[in-house]
Each structure stands twice: as C-alpha cells, then as structure tokens.
Amino acid sequence: MDSVENQLELLLKGGGIEMQEYDSPLEEVVPVTVRKTVCYIVAAIILNEQKEVVMMQEAKQECYGKWYLPAGRMEQNETIVQAVKREVQEETGLECEPYTLLSVEERGPRWIRFVFLARVTGGNMKSTSESDNESLQAKWWDRVSPLPLRARDILNLISFAVKHKEKASHPVTIPVELPCPVVCHRVLAAFLNRSNDLWLLVNNPGRPHFPVTACGSSSADLSCSIEVAIYRLVKECLKDPQVKVKMHGILGLQHSGTVPGKTDGVCFNVLVTVAQVESKYSPFPPDVNNAKYAWHKVDDDDLKIQLLER
C-alpha cells in the first residue's frame, strides 16, 4: 500500500484504489447485482455551441410522445461509460464520448443515477422514419421553445450542465474500472484548524489507508440515503459524537461490472470535513474511539492546496 500522500494524490486526480476490505463492515455485506438488487440509471447531456441540448422523444406507452434526456438502465456486463454510450446510440442515433460525470443522484443504495456530460463523435440524429421501441426521434432543443417533457427534473440538470461547460465546477471525473462487490464509500475525512493545519483520518497506522464503509442491505438501510454509511463510520471512529460532518462531494468512483453479481458495486471516493462545535474548539482533531484509526497530518503544501480547493 502506498503512503497516505501517494493515495491522496491519486484520488485527487480522480484515480482509484483496489478494494481489499471494509473498515466499517455491517453484520453481513451482501454483493449487489445489477437489475436485480440494484438499479443504476445513466443519462447524458450533450450540448452544442449554441447551448442546445440533445433530447429524445419517448416511445414507451406510459410517456409516449414526451421528451427527455437520453437515459436508461445499465445492463449487466457493462461499465458505466459503456451504458451511457449505448443509451445515447439507441435513443438518439448518435455516437458519443462521455467526458465527465456531472452529478450523482440516489434514493438509497438500491437506485442511483449517474449524469454525464458527453460530446458527439459520430452517427446521425434519429428521425421519425427510424422510430423504434427505444424512441420515436431525437433533436436539438434550444431550451426555450415549448416542449412536452416526460418530467421536469432534467431542467436543473441541463442548467447545471450549461454553467459547468462555461466554467467547470469540478475537475474531469470519469469512472475508474476497478471491481467492487457492493455500494460503498472510501472516505477522506479531513480536519482543518484555524491555522490551516490539515489532518486526514486513516485506518491501521501500521498500514495506513483511507477507511471504506459499506452501504447496508437491510430494509432500514435501503430506505436511507447512501450517505448514512459515512455518518456511521464517523460515529464509530470518534469519541465525541458532537462533531459537525459536512459532505464536499465525490472525488471519483470505481466500478467494473465485468462479473455480474460479483463486481456490480460502486465505490465512491468522497471528501468530508469533520469540525468541532464552536464551544469545543481545539487546534487538534477530535480523539479517535478505536485503536485502528488515527489522524495523519498532511505537510505537503501542494496536496493541502489541492484538497482545500475541493
């Protein structure tokens, strides 16, 4: 295992680290299976120079004739990027290249949607003469002309995509093809004091690594946000429960999908900050509650700057 600094540098670049164990295990960690115990939705936002967006017209009976972004369920034996390319080609006739993850939405570990920005690399826009079970047609939409939408949830996503294309809100993020059996988080928990001294929570001081916490599969776990696993980990690690935990987003994600039922999970590499309540300020991180955890001070100024920018 590389040093903490090497691991941090890799994750800040959007890289991945091979899954080996869970530091915050549940009583039973059950591998997920795409389209059986977990549903991954992929969607693509493709913009042109005029800031028009590619839309497809639904062929499904329940929303026949309505318009939506090219999107759909991921299949078994697919990577996330492969699923995006397939859905776009099936529903719009276009070939595309997803070039960054834009957002992740979830309704617990059973349903997760990955929205990508993508660019056209080939193909031809599907016409009404090419309609099939996937879609009736596709076209560029100027985002102003009246258009009957299947759902309005995509409007904020499209607006976010336009803003991101004008000025990127985060670095390029593309899934790393590394296998993972469950939905889980690799947690970079940071503590920053008023002097800008920075510590990161690590597991196993003899072989330090960023802790990994798995999402549960019980009825209670499935009905909660996947972020619950992160708060559970922090509670396990720290003595004082009165700390503020703030999510700062995804640094990257890992998925393979090459072996159904064994590699269908996703590992999100996430950044959170841990802060003490104002009445208990200390220049040092909160005490850990378990000997297998420790705070690692980051002295590399370049890495500190990169982390603080996130």
PDB file of C-alpha atoms in Angstrom:
ATOM      1  CA  MET A   1       0.000   0.000   0.000  1.00  0.00           C
ATOM      2  CA  ASP A   2       1.402   3.397  -0.944  1.00  0.00           C
ATOM      3  CA  SER A   3       1.867   6.194   1.562  1.00  0.00           C
ATOM      4  CA  VAL A   4      -1.092   8.339   2.584  1.00  0.00           C
ATOM      5  CA  GLU A   5       0.288  11.187   0.476  1.00  0.00           C
ATOM      6  CA  ASN A   6       0.524   8.959  -2.620  1.00  0.00           C
ATOM      7  CA  GLN A   7      -3.010   7.669  -2.088  1.00  0.00           C
ATOM      8  CA  LEU A   8      -4.279  11.227  -1.613  1.00  0.00           C
ATOM      9  CA  GLU A   9      -2.565  12.454  -4.777  1.00  0.00           C
ATOM     10  CA  LEU A  10      -4.051   9.574  -6.776  1.00  0.00           C
ATOM     11  CA  LEU A  11      -7.593  10.176  -5.514  1.00  0.00           C
ATOM     12  CA  LEU A  12      -7.368  13.940  -6.065  1.00  0.00           C
ATOM     13  CA  LYS A  13      -6.589  13.169  -9.720  1.00  0.00           C
ATOM     14  CA  GLY A  14      -9.754  11.075  -9.981  1.00  0.00           C
ATOM     15  CA  GLY A  15      -7.919   7.772  -9.738  1.00  0.00           C
ATOM     16  CA  GLY A  16      -8.958   4.645  -7.880  1.00  0.00           C
ATOM     17  CA  ILE A  17      -7.532   2.203  -5.359  1.00  0.00           C
ATOM     18  CA  GLU A  18      -8.198  -1.514  -5.479  1.00  0.00           C
ATOM     19  CA  MET A  19     -10.806  -2.678  -2.976  1.00  0.00           C
ATOM     20  CA  GLN A  20      -9.395  -5.004  -0.309  1.00  0.00           C
ATOM     21  CA  GLU A  21     -11.575  -4.756   2.790  1.00  0.00           C
ATOM     22  CA  TYR A  22     -14.278  -2.803   4.572  1.00  0.00           C
ATOM     23  CA  ASP A  23     -13.254  -0.838   7.633  1.00  0.00           C
ATOM     24  CA  SER A  24     -16.830  -0.234   8.737  1.00  0.00           C
ATOM     25  CA  PRO A  25     -18.490  -3.578   7.991  1.00  0.00           C
ATOM     26  CA  LEU A  26     -22.078  -4.473   8.668  1.00  0.00           C
ATOM     27  CA  GLU A  27     -23.103  -7.809  10.139  1.00  0.00           C
ATOM     28  CA  GLU A  28     -23.357  -9.112   6.596  1.00  0.00           C
ATOM     29  CA  VAL A  29     -22.045  -7.472   3.440  1.00  0.00           C
ATOM     30  CA  VAL A  30     -24.077  -8.802   0.511  1.00  0.00           C
ATOM     31  CA  PRO A  31     -22.784  -8.272  -3.054  1.00  0.00           C
ATOM     32  CA  VAL A  32     -25.214  -6.390  -5.294  1.00  0.00           C
ATOM     33  CA  THR A  33     -26.413  -7.489  -8.732  1.00  0.00           C
ATOM     34  CA  VAL A  34     -27.360  -5.036 -11.470  1.00  0.00           C
ATOM     35  CA  ARG A  35     -31.079  -5.109 -12.404  1.00  0.00           C
ATOM     36  CA  LYS A  36     -31.788  -7.477  -9.502  1.00  0.00           C
ATOM     37  CA  THR A  37     -30.785  -5.857  -6.224  1.00  0.00           C
ATOM     38  CA  VAL A  38     -29.506  -2.542  -7.542  1.00  0.00           C
ATOM     39  CA  CYS A  39     -30.643  -0.239 -10.347  1.00  0.00           C
ATOM     40  CA  TYR A  40     -28.176   2.126 -11.971  1.00  0.00           C
ATOM     41  CA  ILE A  41     -29.569   4.792 -14.289  1.00  0.00           C
ATOM     42  CA  VAL A  42     -27.318   6.616 -16.737  1.00  0.00           C
ATOM     43  CA  ALA A  43     -28.154   9.858 -18.519  1.00  0.00           C
ATOM     44  CA  ALA A  44     -26.253  12.047 -20.963  1.00  0.00           C
ATOM     45  CA  ILE A  45     -26.350  15.797 -21.501  1.00  0.00           C
ATOM     46  CA  ILE A  46     -24.969  16.733 -24.913  1.00  0.00           C
ATOM     47  CA  LEU A  47     -24.686  20.446 -25.695  1.00  0.00           C
ATOM     48  CA  ASN A  48     -23.679  22.178 -28.909  1.00  0.00           C
ATOM     49  CA  GLU A  49     -22.053  25.578 -29.390  1.00  0.00           C
ATOM     50  CA  GLN A  50     -25.485  27.239 -29.326  1.00  0.00           C
ATOM     51  CA  LYS A  51     -26.125  25.617 -25.921  1.00  0.00           C
ATOM     52  CA  GLU A  52     -28.870  23.472 -27.399  1.00  0.00           C
ATOM     53  CA  VAL A  53     -29.291  20.046 -25.840  1.00  0.00           C
ATOM     54  CA  VAL A  54     -29.977  16.660 -27.428  1.00  0.00           C
ATOM     55  CA  MET A  55     -33.430  15.357 -26.499  1.00  0.00           C
ATOM     56  CA  MET A  56     -35.223  12.140 -27.378  1.00  0.00           C
ATOM     57  CA  GLN A  57     -38.958  11.514 -27.791  1.00  0.00           C
ATOM     58  CA  GLU A  58     -40.290   8.636 -25.737  1.00  0.00           C
ATOM     59  CA  ALA A  59     -41.800   5.531 -27.358  1.00  0.00           C
ATOM     60  CA  LYS A  60     -42.899   3.893 -24.088  1.00  0.00           C
ATOM     61  CA  GLN A  61     -46.666   3.722 -23.701  1.00  0.00           C
ATOM     62  CA  GLU A  62     -46.782   5.399 -20.291  1.00  0.00           C
ATOM     63  CA  CYS A  63     -44.975   8.519 -21.595  1.00  0.00           C
ATOM     64  CA  TYR A  64     -45.494   8.215 -25.345  1.00  0.00           C
ATOM     65  CA  GLY A  65     -44.562  11.356 -27.269  1.00  0.00           C
ATOM     66  CA  LYS A  66     -42.945  13.135 -24.296  1.00  0.00           C
ATOM     67  CA  TRP A  67     -39.350  14.362 -24.424  1.00  0.00           C
ATOM     68  CA  TYR A  68     -36.433  13.581 -22.137  1.00  0.00           C
ATOM     69  CA  LEU A  69     -32.667  13.328 -21.998  1.00  0.00           C
ATOM     70  CA  PRO A  70     -31.220  10.105 -23.438  1.00  0.00           C
ATOM     71  CA  ALA A  71     -31.204   7.874 -20.377  1.00  0.00           C
ATOM     72  CA  GLY A  72     -31.874   4.354 -19.221  1.00  0.00           C
ATOM     73  CA  ARG A  73     -30.946   1.433 -17.040  1.00  0.00           C
ATOM     74  CA  MET A  74     -27.496  -0.042 -17.030  1.00  0.00           C
ATOM     75  CA  GLU A  75     -27.284  -3.677 -18.141  1.00  0.00           C
ATOM     76  CA  GLN A  76     -25.197  -6.493 -16.736  1.00  0.00           C
ATOM     77  CA  ASN A  77     -21.648  -6.852 -18.089  1.00  0.00           C
ATOM     78  CA  GLU A  78     -21.434  -3.098 -18.768  1.00  0.00           C
ATOM     79  CA  THR A  79     -19.251  -0.370 -17.412  1.00  0.00           C
ATOM     80  CA  ILE A  80     -20.966   2.901 -16.567  1.00  0.00           C
ATOM     81  CA  VAL A  81     -19.423   4.647 -19.587  1.00  0.00           C
ATOM     82  CA  GLN A  82     -20.433   1.807 -21.915  1.00  0.00           C
ATOM     83  CA  ALA A  83     -24.002   2.121 -20.674  1.00  0.00           C
ATOM     84  CA  VAL A  84     -24.058   5.862 -21.431  1.00  0.00           C
ATOM     85  CA  LYS A  85     -22.775   5.298 -24.965  1.00  0.00           C
ATOM     86  CA  ARG A  86     -25.315   2.528 -25.611  1.00  0.00           C
ATOM     87  CA  GLU A  87     -28.297   4.520 -24.342  1.00  0.00           C
ATOM     88  CA  VAL A  88     -27.358   7.571 -26.405  1.00  0.00           C
ATOM     89  CA  GLN A  89     -26.904   5.492 -29.564  1.00  0.00           C
ATOM     90  CA  GLU A  90     -30.157   3.564 -29.084  1.00  0.00           C
ATOM     91  CA  GLU A  91     -32.294   6.603 -28.306  1.00  0.00           C
ATOM     92  CA  THR A  92     -30.761   9.316 -30.493  1.00  0.00           C
ATOM     93  CA  GLY A  93     -28.751   7.575 -33.226  1.00  0.00           C
ATOM     94  CA  LEU A  94     -25.655   9.492 -32.159  1.00  0.00           C
ATOM     95  CA  GLU A  95     -22.321   8.132 -31.067  1.00  0.00           C
ATOM     96  CA  CYS A  96     -20.866   9.963 -28.102  1.00  0.00           C
ATOM     97  CA  GLU A  97     -17.993  10.152 -25.683  1.00  0.00           C
ATOM     98  CA  PRO A  98     -18.875  10.902 -22.044  1.00  0.00           C
ATOM     99  CA  TYR A  99     -16.158  13.248 -20.817  1.00  0.00           C
ATOM    100  CA  THR A 100     -17.094  13.973 -17.216  1.00  0.00           C
ATOM    101  CA  LEU A 101     -19.520  12.936 -14.530  1.00  0.00           C
ATOM    102  CA  LEU A 102     -21.827  15.848 -13.813  1.00  0.00           C
ATOM    103  CA  SER A 103     -23.910  14.595 -10.895  1.00  0.00           C
ATOM    104  CA  VAL A 104     -24.918  11.552  -8.893  1.00  0.00           C
ATOM    105  CA  GLU A 105     -28.436  11.209  -7.520  1.00  0.00           C
ATOM    106  CA  GLU A 106     -29.647   8.432  -5.270  1.00  0.00           C
ATOM    107  CA  ARG A 107     -32.663   7.064  -3.474  1.00  0.00           C
ATOM    108  CA  GLY A 108     -30.680   4.815  -1.196  1.00  0.00           C
ATOM    109  CA  PRO A 109     -28.224   2.124  -2.312  1.00  0.00           C
ATOM    110  CA  ARG A 110     -30.863   0.399  -4.450  1.00  0.00           C
ATOM    111  CA  TRP A 111     -31.299   3.232  -7.030  1.00  0.00           C
ATOM    112  CA  ILE A 112     -28.502   5.522  -8.265  1.00  0.00           C
ATOM    113  CA  ARG A 113     -28.451   7.810 -11.311  1.00  0.00           C
ATOM    114  CA  PHE A 114     -25.223   8.922 -12.986  1.00  0.00           C
ATOM    115  CA  VAL A 115     -25.496  12.000 -15.209  1.00  0.00           C
ATOM    116  CA  PHE A 116     -22.669  12.723 -17.653  1.00  0.00           C
ATOM    117  CA  LEU A 117     -21.675  15.489 -19.987  1.00  0.00           C
ATOM    118  CA  ALA A 118     -20.893  13.983 -23.379  1.00  0.00           C
ATOM    119  CA  ARG A 119     -19.823  15.107 -26.834  1.00  0.00           C
ATOM    120  CA  VAL A 120     -20.955  13.795 -30.226  1.00  0.00           C
ATOM    121  CA  THR A 121     -18.344  11.691 -32.030  1.00  0.00           C
ATOM    122  CA  GLY A 122     -20.424  10.270 -34.884  1.00  0.00           C
ATOM    123  CA  GLY A 123     -23.758   8.878 -36.028  1.00  0.00           C
ATOM    124  CA  ASN A 124     -26.839  10.704 -37.251  1.00  0.00           C
ATOM    125  CA  MET A 125     -29.740  12.152 -35.291  1.00  0.00           C
ATOM    126  CA  LYS A 126     -32.647   9.677 -35.275  1.00  0.00           C
ATOM    127  CA  SER A 127     -35.573  10.731 -37.474  1.00  0.00           C
ATOM    128  CA  THR A 128     -39.247   9.723 -37.250  1.00  0.00           C
ATOM    129  CA  SER A 129     -38.667   7.237 -40.077  1.00  0.00           C
ATOM    130  CA  GLU A 130     -36.222   5.426 -37.786  1.00  0.00           C
ATOM    131  CA  SER A 131     -38.535   5.245 -34.755  1.00  0.00           C
ATOM    132  CA  ASP A 132     -38.458   2.018 -32.752  1.00  0.00           C
ATOM    133  CA  ASN A 133     -39.136   0.722 -29.246  1.00  0.00           C
ATOM    134  CA  GLU A 134     -36.303   2.843 -27.876  1.00  0.00           C
ATOM    135  CA  SER A 135     -37.539   6.243 -29.068  1.00  0.00           C
ATOM    136  CA  LEU A 136     -39.623   7.993 -31.719  1.00  0.00           C
ATOM    137  CA  GLN A 137     -36.977  10.525 -32.744  1.00  0.00           C
ATOM    138  CA  ALA A 138     -34.299  12.866 -31.368  1.00  0.00           C
ATOM    139  CA  LYS A 139     -33.457  16.523 -31.920  1.00  0.00           C
ATOM    140  CA  TRP A 140     -31.607  19.564 -30.623  1.00  0.00           C
ATOM    141  CA  TRP A 141     -33.684  21.643 -28.220  1.00  0.00           C
ATOM    142  CA  ASP A 142     -32.983  25.319 -27.644  1.00  0.00           C
ATOM    143  CA  ARG A 143     -34.283  25.069 -24.033  1.00  0.00           C
ATOM    144  CA  VAL A 144     -36.766  27.875 -24.746  1.00  0.00           C
ATOM    145  CA  SER A 145     -39.251  26.553 -27.314  1.00  0.00           C
ATOM    146  CA  PRO A 146     -42.249  24.731 -25.796  1.00  0.00           C
ATOM    147  CA  LEU A 147     -41.579  21.022 -25.452  1.00  0.00           C
ATOM    148  CA  PRO A 148     -43.755  18.472 -23.594  1.00  0.00           C
ATOM    149  CA  LEU A 149     -41.361  16.886 -21.114  1.00  0.00           C
ATOM    150  CA  ARG A 150     -41.673  13.484 -19.525  1.00  0.00           C
ATOM    151  CA  ALA A 151     -40.511  15.058 -16.268  1.00  0.00           C
ATOM    152  CA  ARG A 152     -39.129  18.433 -15.268  1.00  0.00           C
ATOM    153  CA  ASP A 153     -36.329  17.051 -13.103  1.00  0.00           C
ATOM    154  CA  ILE A 154     -33.941  17.378 -16.041  1.00  0.00           C
ATOM    155  CA  LEU A 155     -34.266  21.177 -16.280  1.00  0.00           C
ATOM    156  CA  ASN A 156     -31.980  21.844 -13.321  1.00  0.00           C
ATOM    157  CA  LEU A 157     -29.532  19.260 -14.632  1.00  0.00           C
ATOM    158  CA  ILE A 158     -29.404  20.934 -18.040  1.00  0.00           C
ATOM    159  CA  SER A 159     -28.917  24.363 -16.450  1.00  0.00           C
ATOM    160  CA  PHE A 160     -26.116  22.961 -14.299  1.00  0.00           C
ATOM    161  CA  ALA A 161     -24.504  21.426 -17.393  1.00  0.00           C
ATOM    162  CA  VAL A 162     -24.575  24.752 -19.246  1.00  0.00           C
ATOM    163  CA  LYS A 163     -22.951  26.523 -16.279  1.00  0.00           C
ATOM    164  CA  HIS A 164     -20.366  23.767 -15.879  1.00  0.00           C
ATOM    165  CA  LYS A 165     -19.431  23.984 -19.550  1.00  0.00           C
ATOM    166  CA  GLU A 166     -18.948  27.749 -19.205  1.00  0.00           C
ATOM    167  CA  LYS A 167     -16.936  27.382 -16.002  1.00  0.00           C
ATOM    168  CA  ALA A 168     -16.173  23.944 -14.607  1.00  0.00           C
ATOM    169  CA  SER A 169     -17.377  23.473 -11.041  1.00  0.00           C
ATOM    170  CA  HIS A 170     -15.200  20.377 -10.526  1.00  0.00           C
ATOM    171  CA  PRO A 171     -12.351  18.561 -12.301  1.00  0.00           C
ATOM    172  CA  VAL A 172     -12.991  15.976 -15.022  1.00  0.00           C
ATOM    173  CA  THR A 173     -14.363  12.842 -13.368  1.00  0.00           C
ATOM    174  CA  ILE A 174     -14.605   9.520 -15.205  1.00  0.00           C
ATOM    175  CA  PRO A 175     -15.269   6.157 -13.500  1.00  0.00           C
ATOM    176  CA  VAL A 176     -12.187   4.034 -12.934  1.00  0.00           C
ATOM    177  CA  GLU A 177     -12.626   0.410 -13.998  1.00  0.00           C
ATOM    178  CA  LEU A 178     -11.858  -1.397 -10.747  1.00  0.00           C
ATOM    179  CA  PRO A 179     -14.116  -4.146  -9.357  1.00  0.00           C
ATOM    180  CA  CYS A 180     -16.237  -3.663  -6.256  1.00  0.00           C
ATOM    181  CA  PRO A 181     -18.938  -6.051  -4.987  1.00  0.00           C
ATOM    182  CA  VAL A 182     -21.113  -3.562  -3.060  1.00  0.00           C
ATOM    183  CA  VAL A 183     -22.104   0.106  -2.937  1.00  0.00           C
ATOM    184  CA  CYS A 184     -19.590   1.730  -0.611  1.00  0.00           C
ATOM    185  CA  HIS A 185     -17.560   4.855   0.153  1.00  0.00           C
ATOM    186  CA  ARG A 186     -13.867   5.408   0.558  1.00  0.00           C
ATOM    187  CA  VAL A 187     -13.932   8.313   2.990  1.00  0.00           C
ATOM    188  CA  LEU A 188     -11.399  11.105   3.037  1.00  0.00           C
ATOM    189  CA  ALA A 189     -12.352  12.725   6.339  1.00  0.00           C
ATOM    190  CA  ALA A 190     -10.402  15.947   6.804  1.00  0.00           C
ATOM    191  CA  PHE A 191      -9.900  18.173   9.836  1.00  0.00           C
ATOM    192  CA  LEU A 192      -8.658  21.725   9.286  1.00  0.00           C
ATOM    193  CA  ASN A 193      -7.841  24.063  12.156  1.00  0.00           C
ATOM    194  CA  ARG A 194      -7.755  27.875  12.153  1.00  0.00           C
ATOM    195  CA  SER A 195      -4.050  27.827  11.279  1.00  0.00           C
ATOM    196  CA  ASN A 196      -4.801  25.730   8.170  1.00  0.00           C
ATOM    197  CA  ASP A 197      -3.110  22.649   9.605  1.00  0.00           C
ATOM    198  CA  LEU A 198      -4.672  19.632   7.915  1.00  0.00           C
ATOM    199  CA  TRP A 199      -5.215  16.068   9.124  1.00  0.00           C
ATOM    200  CA  LEU A 200      -6.854  13.088   7.403  1.00  0.00           C
ATOM    201  CA  LEU A 201      -8.446  10.114   9.132  1.00  0.00           C
ATOM    202  CA  VAL A 202      -6.769   6.828   8.267  1.00  0.00           C
ATOM    203  CA  ASN A 203      -7.200   3.212   9.242  1.00  0.00           C
ATOM    204  CA  ASN A 204      -4.428   0.991  10.595  1.00  0.00           C
ATOM    205  CA  PRO A 205      -1.482   3.234  11.444  1.00  0.00           C
ATOM    206  CA  GLY A 206       0.913   0.388  10.543  1.00  0.00           C
ATOM    207  CA  ARG A 207      -0.538   0.167   7.009  1.00  0.00           C
ATOM    208  CA  PRO A 208      -2.442   3.424   6.671  1.00  0.00           C
ATOM    209  CA  HIS A 209      -5.267   3.759   4.180  1.00  0.00           C
ATOM    210  CA  PHE A 210      -8.460   5.754   3.901  1.00  0.00           C
ATOM    211  CA  PRO A 211     -11.343   3.856   5.541  1.00  0.00           C
ATOM    212  CA  VAL A 212     -14.023   2.209   3.432  1.00  0.00           C
ATOM    213  CA  THR A 213     -17.606   1.926   4.657  1.00  0.00           C
ATOM    214  CA  ALA A 214     -20.207  -0.318   3.008  1.00  0.00           C
ATOM    215  CA  CYS A 215     -23.866   0.539   2.498  1.00  0.00           C
ATOM    216  CA  GLY A 216     -26.274  -1.876   4.132  1.00  0.00           C
ATOM    217  CA  SER A 217     -28.853  -4.147   2.526  1.00  0.00           C
ATOM    218  CA  SER A 218     -31.461  -4.242   5.315  1.00  0.00           C
ATOM    219  CA  SER A 219     -34.872  -2.648   4.805  1.00  0.00           C
ATOM    220  CA  ALA A 220     -33.844   0.276   7.011  1.00  0.00           C
ATOM    221  CA  ASP A 221     -30.574   0.821   5.122  1.00  0.00           C
ATOM    222  CA  LEU A 222     -32.261   0.593   1.721  1.00  0.00           C
ATOM    223  CA  SER A 223     -34.748   3.289   2.691  1.00  0.00           C
ATOM    224  CA  CYS A 224     -31.993   5.758   3.682  1.00  0.00           C
ATOM    225  CA  SER A 225     -29.515   7.825   1.729  1.00  0.00           C
ATOM    226  CA  ILE A 226     -26.236   6.128   0.889  1.00  0.00           C
ATOM    227  CA  GLU A 227     -24.577   8.908   2.908  1.00  0.00           C
ATOM    228  CA  VAL A 228     -25.764   7.173   6.092  1.00  0.00           C
ATOM    229  CA  ALA A 229     -22.802   4.792   5.799  1.00  0.00           C
ATOM    230  CA  ILE A 230     -20.429   7.765   6.006  1.00  0.00           C
ATOM    231  CA  TYR A 231     -22.011   9.121   9.181  1.00  0.00           C
ATOM    232  CA  ARG A 232     -21.945   5.620  10.664  1.00  0.00           C
ATOM    233  CA  LEU A 233     -18.208   5.413  10.033  1.00  0.00           C
ATOM    234  CA  VAL A 234     -17.522   8.796  11.642  1.00  0.00           C
ATOM    235  CA  LYS A 235     -19.579   7.816  14.691  1.00  0.00           C
ATOM    236  CA  GLU A 236     -17.581   4.595  15.027  1.00  0.00           C
ATOM    237  CA  CYS A 237     -14.253   6.426  14.732  1.00  0.00           C
ATOM    238  CA  LEU A 238     -14.614   9.404  17.056  1.00  0.00           C
ATOM    239  CA  LYS A 239     -15.154   9.588  20.802  1.00  0.00           C
ATOM    240  CA  ASP A 240     -17.103  12.825  20.758  1.00  0.00           C
ATOM    241  CA  PRO A 241     -20.430  12.492  18.915  1.00  0.00           C
ATOM    242  CA  GLN A 242     -20.820  16.278  18.919  1.00  0.00           C
ATOM    243  CA  VAL A 243     -18.889  16.968  15.736  1.00  0.00           C
ATOM    244  CA  LYS A 244     -20.102  18.521  12.511  1.00  0.00           C
ATOM    245  CA  VAL A 245     -19.694  16.391   9.407  1.00  0.00           C
ATOM    246  CA  LYS A 246     -20.019  18.094   6.023  1.00  0.00           C
ATOM    247  CA  MET A 247     -20.057  16.412   2.614  1.00  0.00           C
ATOM    248  CA  HIS A 248     -17.929  18.097  -0.054  1.00  0.00           C
ATOM    249  CA  GLY A 249     -18.615  15.785  -2.960  1.00  0.00           C
ATOM    250  CA  ILE A 250     -17.183  12.937  -4.959  1.00  0.00           C
ATOM    251  CA  LEU A 251     -13.502  12.891  -5.904  1.00  0.00           C
ATOM    252  CA  GLY A 252     -14.013   9.851  -8.113  1.00  0.00           C
ATOM    253  CA  LEU A 253     -15.750   6.498  -8.389  1.00  0.00           C
ATOM    254  CA  GLN A 254     -14.851   2.920  -9.167  1.00  0.00           C
ATOM    255  CA  HIS A 255     -16.888   0.266 -10.988  1.00  0.00           C
ATOM    256  CA  SER A 256     -16.210  -2.657 -13.272  1.00  0.00           C
ATOM    257  CA  GLY A 257     -19.333  -4.744 -13.884  1.00  0.00           C
ATOM    258  CA  THR A 258     -17.386  -7.471 -15.663  1.00  0.00           C
ATOM    259  CA  VAL A 259     -18.665 -10.309 -13.457  1.00  0.00           C
ATOM    260  CA  PRO A 260     -22.419  -9.986 -12.702  1.00  0.00           C
ATOM    261  CA  GLY A 261     -23.183 -10.419  -9.014  1.00  0.00           C
ATOM    262  CA  LYS A 262     -19.538 -10.043  -8.017  1.00  0.00           C
ATOM    263  CA  THR A 263     -18.348  -6.733  -9.459  1.00  0.00           C
ATOM    264  CA  ASP A 264     -21.622  -4.793  -9.779  1.00  0.00           C
ATOM    265  CA  GLY A 265     -20.919  -2.497  -6.852  1.00  0.00           C
ATOM    266  CA  VAL A 266     -19.668   1.087  -6.931  1.00  0.00           C
ATOM    267  CA  CYS A 267     -17.069   2.659  -4.661  1.00  0.00           C
ATOM    268  CA  PHE A 268     -17.428   6.426  -4.281  1.00  0.00           C
ATOM    269  CA  ASN A 269     -14.265   8.227  -3.193  1.00  0.00           C
ATOM    270  CA  VAL A 270     -15.741  11.071  -1.156  1.00  0.00           C
ATOM    271  CA  LEU A 271     -14.410  14.086   0.702  1.00  0.00           C
ATOM    272  CA  VAL A 272     -15.928  15.153   4.011  1.00  0.00           C
ATOM    273  CA  THR A 273     -14.796  17.565   6.689  1.00  0.00           C
ATOM    274  CA  VAL A 274     -15.051  16.997  10.409  1.00  0.00           C
ATOM    275  CA  ALA A 275     -15.313  20.048  12.644  1.00  0.00           C
ATOM    276  CA  GLN A 276     -15.852  20.510  16.355  1.00  0.00           C
ATOM    277  CA  VAL A 277     -18.757  22.585  17.602  1.00  0.00           C
ATOM    278  CA  GLU A 278     -17.760  26.180  18.334  1.00  0.00           C
ATOM    279  CA  SER A 279     -17.967  25.748  22.110  1.00  0.00           C
ATOM    280  CA  LYS A 280     -15.406  22.948  21.979  1.00  0.00           C
ATOM    281  CA  TYR A 281     -12.789  24.405  19.643  1.00  0.00           C
ATOM    282  CA  SER A 282      -9.373  22.763  19.707  1.00  0.00           C
ATOM    283  CA  PRO A 283      -6.451  23.157  17.283  1.00  0.00           C
ATOM    284  CA  PHE A 284      -6.225  19.362  17.132  1.00  0.00           C
ATOM    285  CA  PRO A 285      -8.577  16.774  15.573  1.00  0.00           C
ATOM    286  CA  PRO A 286     -11.194  15.037  17.734  1.00  0.00           C
ATOM    287  CA  ASP A 287      -9.926  11.984  19.630  1.00  0.00           C
ATOM    288  CA  VAL A 288     -10.470   8.651  17.914  1.00  0.00           C
ATOM    289  CA  ASN A 289     -12.582   5.980  19.540  1.00  0.00           C
ATOM    290  CA  ASN A 290     -10.814   2.944  18.148  1.00  0.00           C
ATOM    291  CA  ALA A 291      -7.144   1.997  18.112  1.00  0.00           C
ATOM    292  CA  LYS A 292      -7.286   1.022  14.445  1.00  0.00           C
ATOM    293  CA  TYR A 293      -7.937   4.657  13.433  1.00  0.00           C
ATOM    294  CA  ALA A 294      -5.570   7.619  13.609  1.00  0.00           C
ATOM    295  CA  TRP A 295      -5.232  11.158  12.286  1.00  0.00           C
ATOM    296  CA  HIS A 296      -2.485  11.663   9.708  1.00  0.00           C
ATOM    297  CA  LYS A 297      -1.110  15.197   9.383  1.00  0.00           C
ATOM    298  CA  VAL A 298      -0.602  16.367   5.794  1.00  0.00           C
ATOM    299  CA  ASP A 299       2.524  18.502   5.481  1.00  0.00           C
ATOM    300  CA  ASP A 300       2.776  18.551   1.680  1.00  0.00           C
ATOM    301  CA  ASP A 301       1.706  22.099   0.761  1.00  0.00           C
ATOM    302  CA  ASP A 302       0.724  21.228  -2.821  1.00  0.00           C
ATOM    303  CA  LEU A 303      -1.569  18.424  -1.670  1.00  0.00           C
ATOM    304  CA  LYS A 304      -3.064  20.692   1.001  1.00  0.00           C
ATOM    305  CA  ILE A 305      -3.857  23.351  -1.601  1.00  0.00           C
ATOM    306  CA  GLN A 306      -5.429  20.796  -3.956  1.00  0.00           C
ATOM    307  CA  LEU A 307      -7.558  19.386  -1.165  1.00  0.00           C
ATOM    308  CA  LEU A 308      -8.651  22.788   0.102  1.00  0.00           C
ATOM    309  CA  GLU A 309      -9.700  23.781  -3.432  1.00  0.00           C
ATOM    310  CA  ARG A 310     -12.155  20.883  -3.439  1.00  0.00           C
TER     311      ARG A 310
END
